[in-house]
XYZ file of C-alpha atoms in Angstrom:
376
model
C 9.066 -25.592 24.169
C 6.507 -28.312 23.443
C 3.742 -27.304 21.030
C 1.732 -30.505 20.679
C 1.741 -34.129 21.793
C -0.431 -37.045 20.579
C -0.436 -40.765 21.311
C 1.287 -42.936 18.691
C -1.933 -44.754 17.726
C -3.639 -41.492 16.735
C -1.470 -40.631 13.707
C 0.515 -42.569 11.098
C 3.967 -41.601 9.743
C 4.027 -41.645 5.916
C 7.590 -40.619 4.931
C 10.225 -43.309 4.346
C 12.621 -41.929 6.964
C 12.912 -43.057 10.564
C 10.399 -41.084 12.612
C 13.121 -39.789 14.911
C 15.876 -37.193 14.971
C 16.862 -38.544 11.558
C 13.615 -37.114 10.154
C 14.509 -33.657 11.469
C 18.023 -33.868 10.019
C 16.776 -35.085 6.634
C 14.125 -32.349 6.508
C 16.728 -29.672 7.196
C 19.013 -31.208 4.568
C 16.241 -31.285 1.942
C 14.630 -27.889 2.614
C 17.575 -25.863 3.893
C 17.903 -24.192 7.314
C 15.518 -21.252 6.686
C 12.545 -23.099 5.189
C 12.851 -25.966 7.685
C 12.314 -23.452 10.532
C 8.630 -23.432 9.544
C 8.367 -27.061 10.708
C 8.422 -28.010 14.384
C 11.024 -30.497 15.634
C 9.684 -34.063 15.872
C 10.483 -36.021 19.038
C 9.342 -39.586 19.689
C 8.392 -40.511 23.254
C 7.555 -43.894 24.789
C 4.005 -43.838 23.475
C 3.631 -40.443 21.871
C 4.776 -38.121 19.127
C 5.764 -34.646 20.288
C 6.583 -31.466 18.368
C 8.858 -28.822 19.845
C 10.148 -25.347 19.005
C 13.153 -23.499 20.376
C 11.318 -20.151 20.444
C 9.572 -18.904 23.562
C 6.307 -17.427 22.352
C 2.568 -17.651 22.851
C 1.785 -20.101 20.046
C -1.889 -20.929 19.467
C -3.554 -23.518 17.200
C -5.088 -22.152 14.000
C -8.565 -23.274 15.059
C -8.639 -20.632 17.826
C -7.884 -17.705 15.459
C -10.530 -15.187 14.328
C -11.737 -15.466 10.719
C -9.534 -12.662 9.366
C -6.418 -14.097 11.058
C -7.249 -17.585 9.743
C -7.095 -16.121 6.251
C -3.625 -14.717 6.921
C -2.486 -18.079 8.335
C -3.829 -19.864 5.240
C -1.980 -17.439 2.947
C 1.291 -17.938 4.813
C 0.872 -21.729 4.901
C 0.302 -21.679 1.134
C 3.538 -19.725 0.676
C 5.380 -22.397 2.699
C 3.802 -25.179 0.626
C 4.829 -23.519 -2.647
C 8.370 -23.033 -1.329
C 8.593 -26.737 -0.440
C 7.459 -27.815 -3.919
C 9.921 -25.400 -5.554
C 12.750 -26.733 -3.376
C 11.818 -30.361 -4.120
C 10.919 -29.873 -7.777
C 12.623 -33.178 -8.640
C 10.753 -35.130 -5.908
C 7.104 -34.106 -5.948
C 6.072 -37.243 -4.034
C 8.238 -36.262 -1.045
C 6.990 -32.670 -1.190
C 3.384 -33.935 -1.115
C 4.047 -36.118 1.940
C 5.799 -33.331 3.838
C 2.920 -30.960 3.068
C 0.264 -32.930 4.882
C -0.928 -32.693 8.457
C -3.528 -34.729 10.344
C -5.746 -31.692 10.944
C -4.559 -28.210 10.047
C -6.697 -26.350 12.616
C -5.106 -28.405 15.407
C -1.604 -28.948 13.994
C -0.738 -25.546 12.463
C 0.162 -22.980 15.141
C 0.520 -19.203 14.915
C 1.671 -16.215 16.916
C 0.643 -12.637 16.168
C 2.300 -9.504 17.526
C 0.854 -6.321 16.028
C 0.919 -6.730 12.239
C 3.560 -9.498 12.393
C 2.312 -13.075 11.976
C 4.404 -16.267 12.198
C 3.311 -19.870 11.747
C 4.878 -23.229 12.614
C 3.663 -26.633 11.421
C 3.414 -29.706 13.627
C 2.273 -33.117 12.416
C 4.060 -32.723 9.078
C 4.357 -36.020 7.204
C 1.586 -37.709 9.249
C -1.856 -39.142 8.390
C -4.790 -38.808 10.743
C -4.822 -42.581 11.287
C -7.384 -43.113 14.029
C -10.070 -40.543 13.258
C -9.817 -40.285 9.465
C -8.793 -43.759 8.385
C -5.609 -42.862 6.502
C -7.202 -39.707 5.143
C -4.445 -37.267 4.179
C -5.322 -33.680 5.058
C -3.089 -31.111 3.389
C -2.526 -27.438 4.099
C -5.607 -25.252 4.839
C -7.442 -24.445 1.594
C -7.264 -20.871 0.370
C -10.659 -19.115 0.353
C -11.973 -18.092 -3.048
C -11.705 -14.462 -4.134
C -14.859 -12.570 -5.080
C -15.782 -9.166 -6.468
C -17.195 -6.484 -4.196
C -18.788 -3.510 -5.972
C -19.032 -0.220 -4.084
C -21.579 2.556 -4.718
C -22.394 5.794 -2.894
C -25.824 7.408 -3.073
C -27.062 10.925 -2.400
C -30.851 11.139 -2.163
C -31.009 7.681 -3.756
C -28.830 8.570 -6.757
C -25.500 6.790 -7.319
C -22.570 9.205 -7.420
C -20.017 8.997 -10.283
C -16.487 10.277 -9.624
C -16.786 9.638 -5.885
C -13.368 9.182 -4.255
C -13.135 6.609 -1.470
C -10.559 4.460 0.329
C -10.680 0.722 1.018
C -8.904 -0.309 4.227
C -8.112 -3.967 5.020
C -5.942 -5.388 7.830
C -2.970 -5.278 5.423
C -3.406 -2.271 3.137
C -5.187 0.965 2.260
C -5.994 1.823 -1.356
C -7.931 4.659 -2.980
C -10.569 4.241 -5.720
C -12.961 6.452 -7.716
C -16.453 5.393 -8.842
C -17.023 5.238 -12.620
C -19.620 6.989 -14.784
C -22.324 4.696 -13.417
C -21.268 5.455 -9.838
C -19.720 1.990 -9.330
C -16.257 0.636 -8.536
C -15.250 -3.002 -8.056
C -12.336 -4.593 -6.209
C -11.448 -8.243 -5.546
C -10.724 -9.756 -2.123
C -10.863 -13.058 -0.254
C -14.062 -13.988 1.553
C -14.206 -13.278 5.281
C -12.004 -10.165 5.257
C -13.048 -7.167 7.352
C -13.267 -4.095 5.077
C -13.608 -0.443 6.037
C -14.713 1.984 3.305
C -14.022 5.707 3.843
C -15.907 8.272 1.784
C -13.277 10.982 1.253
C -15.799 13.808 0.758
C -17.573 13.313 4.089
C -15.003 11.111 5.914
C -17.822 8.717 6.785
C -16.647 5.150 7.529
C -18.561 1.977 6.664
C -17.409 -1.496 7.786
C -18.473 -4.887 6.435
C -17.082 -8.407 5.894
C -16.539 -9.706 2.371
C -18.946 -12.480 1.415
C -18.354 -15.857 -0.233
C -19.906 -14.535 -3.465
C -19.943 -11.422 -5.646
C -21.800 -8.611 -3.860
C -22.661 -4.917 -4.173
C -22.349 -2.628 -1.165
C -24.285 0.640 -1.399
C -23.688 3.452 1.110
C -25.911 6.467 1.648
C -23.782 9.622 2.015
C -26.609 12.146 1.827
C -25.790 15.117 4.025
C -28.730 16.578 5.930
C -28.993 20.347 5.479
C -30.638 22.733 7.895
C -33.817 24.309 6.568
C -34.396 27.837 7.909
C -37.968 29.138 7.895
C -38.709 32.759 8.748
C -41.222 33.284 11.601
C -44.840 33.782 10.461
C -45.794 37.357 9.619
C -48.315 38.942 11.929
C -51.905 39.311 10.824
C -52.317 42.056 8.342
C -48.855 41.684 6.895
C -47.779 40.302 3.550
C -47.365 36.692 2.492
C -45.222 34.335 4.530
C -41.700 33.939 3.094
C -39.905 30.584 3.339
C -36.126 30.638 2.965
C -34.330 27.331 2.351
C -30.587 27.264 2.910
C -28.944 25.803 -0.237
C -26.710 22.778 0.202
C -23.044 23.453 0.834
C -20.614 22.720 -2.008
C -18.306 19.719 -1.681
C -15.561 20.783 0.706
C -12.716 18.736 -0.781
C -11.060 18.700 -4.185
C -8.591 16.448 -5.970
C -5.227 17.609 -7.325
C -3.548 15.621 -10.133
C 0.038 16.446 -11.187
C 1.726 15.117 -14.348
C 5.237 15.658 -15.679
C 6.396 16.893 -19.111
C 5.745 13.423 -20.606
C 2.209 13.280 -19.163
C 3.097 10.686 -16.498
C 1.836 10.945 -12.887
C 4.391 12.665 -10.645
C 4.199 10.059 -7.876
C 5.770 10.804 -4.496
C 6.201 14.538 -5.112
C 5.426 17.047 -2.358
C 2.936 19.819 -3.021
C 2.401 23.208 -1.391
C -0.744 25.226 -2.114
C -0.655 28.897 -1.137
C -3.224 31.678 -1.309
C -2.048 34.653 0.717
C -1.622 33.365 4.271
C -3.636 30.210 3.577
C -1.604 27.076 2.820
C -2.002 23.312 2.413
C 0.745 20.763 1.860
C 1.267 17.045 1.578
C 2.548 14.266 -0.695
C 1.105 12.935 -3.949
C 0.177 9.244 -4.046
C 1.363 6.681 -6.606
C -1.174 8.081 -9.109
C 0.306 11.567 -8.670
C -2.850 12.721 -6.853
C -3.875 14.146 -3.488
C -7.035 15.382 -1.803
C -7.043 18.847 -0.227
C -9.671 20.840 1.663
C -11.126 23.136 -0.956
C -13.149 25.159 1.551
C -9.932 26.392 3.206
C -9.323 28.644 0.190
C -11.305 31.435 -1.463
C -13.010 30.575 -4.753
C -12.239 32.691 -7.807
C -8.844 33.883 -6.582
C -5.436 32.644 -7.792
C -4.037 29.637 -5.949
C -0.302 28.975 -6.316
C 0.924 25.368 -6.444
C 4.588 24.531 -5.807
C 5.533 20.948 -6.676
C 8.796 19.359 -5.488
C 9.490 15.984 -7.191
C 11.412 13.221 -5.366
C 14.588 14.093 -7.306
C 14.324 17.673 -5.964
C 14.689 19.347 -9.373
C 13.152 22.815 -9.436
C 9.693 23.312 -10.940
C 8.343 26.831 -11.349
C 5.198 27.499 -9.257
C 1.917 27.160 -11.167
C -1.150 29.344 -10.597
C -4.701 28.060 -10.986
C -8.138 29.096 -9.782
C -10.695 27.180 -7.733
C -14.170 26.967 -9.223
C -17.338 26.267 -7.277
C -18.460 23.299 -9.375
C -15.038 21.921 -10.250
C -13.409 19.447 -7.889
C -10.679 17.876 -10.043
C -7.660 19.977 -11.020
C -4.854 18.760 -13.290
C -1.466 20.507 -13.286
C 1.322 19.699 -15.739
C 4.986 20.513 -15.323
C 5.959 23.389 -17.599
C 9.090 23.311 -19.774
C 11.708 25.981 -18.895
C 11.159 29.231 -20.768
C 13.513 29.922 -23.683
C 14.445 33.313 -22.206
C 15.783 31.710 -19.047
C 18.088 29.521 -21.170
C 19.560 32.536 -22.985
C 20.115 34.215 -19.627
C 22.141 31.208 -18.500
C 24.290 31.389 -21.672
C 24.847 35.139 -21.196
C 25.915 34.623 -17.592
C 28.382 31.920 -18.716
C 29.948 34.241 -21.316
C 30.227 36.997 -18.716
C 31.990 34.580 -16.366
C 34.528 33.689 -19.081
C 35.264 37.390 -19.683
C 35.856 37.942 -15.984
C 38.291 35.018 -15.886
C 40.168 36.403 -18.917
C 40.520 39.835 -17.290
C 41.750 38.211 -14.083
C 44.419 36.250 -15.984
C 45.610 39.446 -17.774
C 45.822 41.286 -14.471
C 47.829 38.480 -12.811
C 50.278 37.897 -15.670
C 50.577 41.517 -16.972
C 54.083 42.199 -15.437
C 55.506 39.030 -16.976
C 54.044 39.899 -20.358
C 55.653 43.385 -20.248
C 59.083 41.942 -19.336
C 58.860 39.406 -22.162
C 57.911 42.120 -24.661
C 60.825 44.356 -23.548
C 63.306 41.443 -23.808
C 62.186 40.585 -27.358
C 62.395 44.234 -28.494
C 65.879 44.687 -26.923
C 67.267 41.659 -28.760
C 65.806 42.613 -32.082
C 66.912 46.215 -32.017
């Protein structure tokens, strides 16, 4: 399948190999079969250079990609460039010439299916002769990374300890605002970001800028104000009743092991009578659960099952109205349970001894009679 074709006078070959099938063979020899697959096959026509691929796919030039996809293409092209320089560590001049294209937005192609992205490079080893006067254009430059600071406000006040998730096209990660109600993460410019406030599940979307920025999101929840109807003439004073704001409906569970380390990947089960909640702890050993599903002030039993499936005794704790972070630590086995195990082992040995006596009792009696008969 032909990807691109240009007239010979438009570009200039800069590598000291014959610009023919020999160039393809030498490239494969130098880079190896896997890395060389990232470079399209060069074919020389009567008055043109052509680049082909043996895959049937909908390849598109980088210049037609959206901004977020261009970033992914640039990252992947940079990985290819680094691999070439590592492979040709003893010939940096050749690596530099291979890693140049006349115009990366026209000569680097991509295909994207779901989350999978592949690139293929045409024009490798060529200058843009006609339009750039021997100017050598290398791989697409990587965008700079900048800090984005997140804050949540309620009635204009920044909220410390606010749990939120940052979702990008490639990952989802959870953060918590600090004592000043701020949290900072670093990302490339031009990336579409979705921020999810875990308490309200509100979603905010923005694109990272080419500079350090602060994004502030208002998560104030409007509460219904209930006013009693006016009292008829002659009655007492009018009474105004304001419904107090609801407490935060979610809480955070943190589980640590005997050494105080987060119990990442463990499953948890919360039970209060018939009410239950279950899920899996994240890499920080934490999980968010719906606090309002349980009754405050009553015991809540937590059963934790680590990835290695060893048994941990259920732990009881109590939900408080103004507490939304709960830390549970694995408890060491009680000494009494260890003594019970030893006692059961001794009892098992006694049972085995009695069984052996019962099985071999006739033989023992015959041996005793034979010894007595010979002696007396």
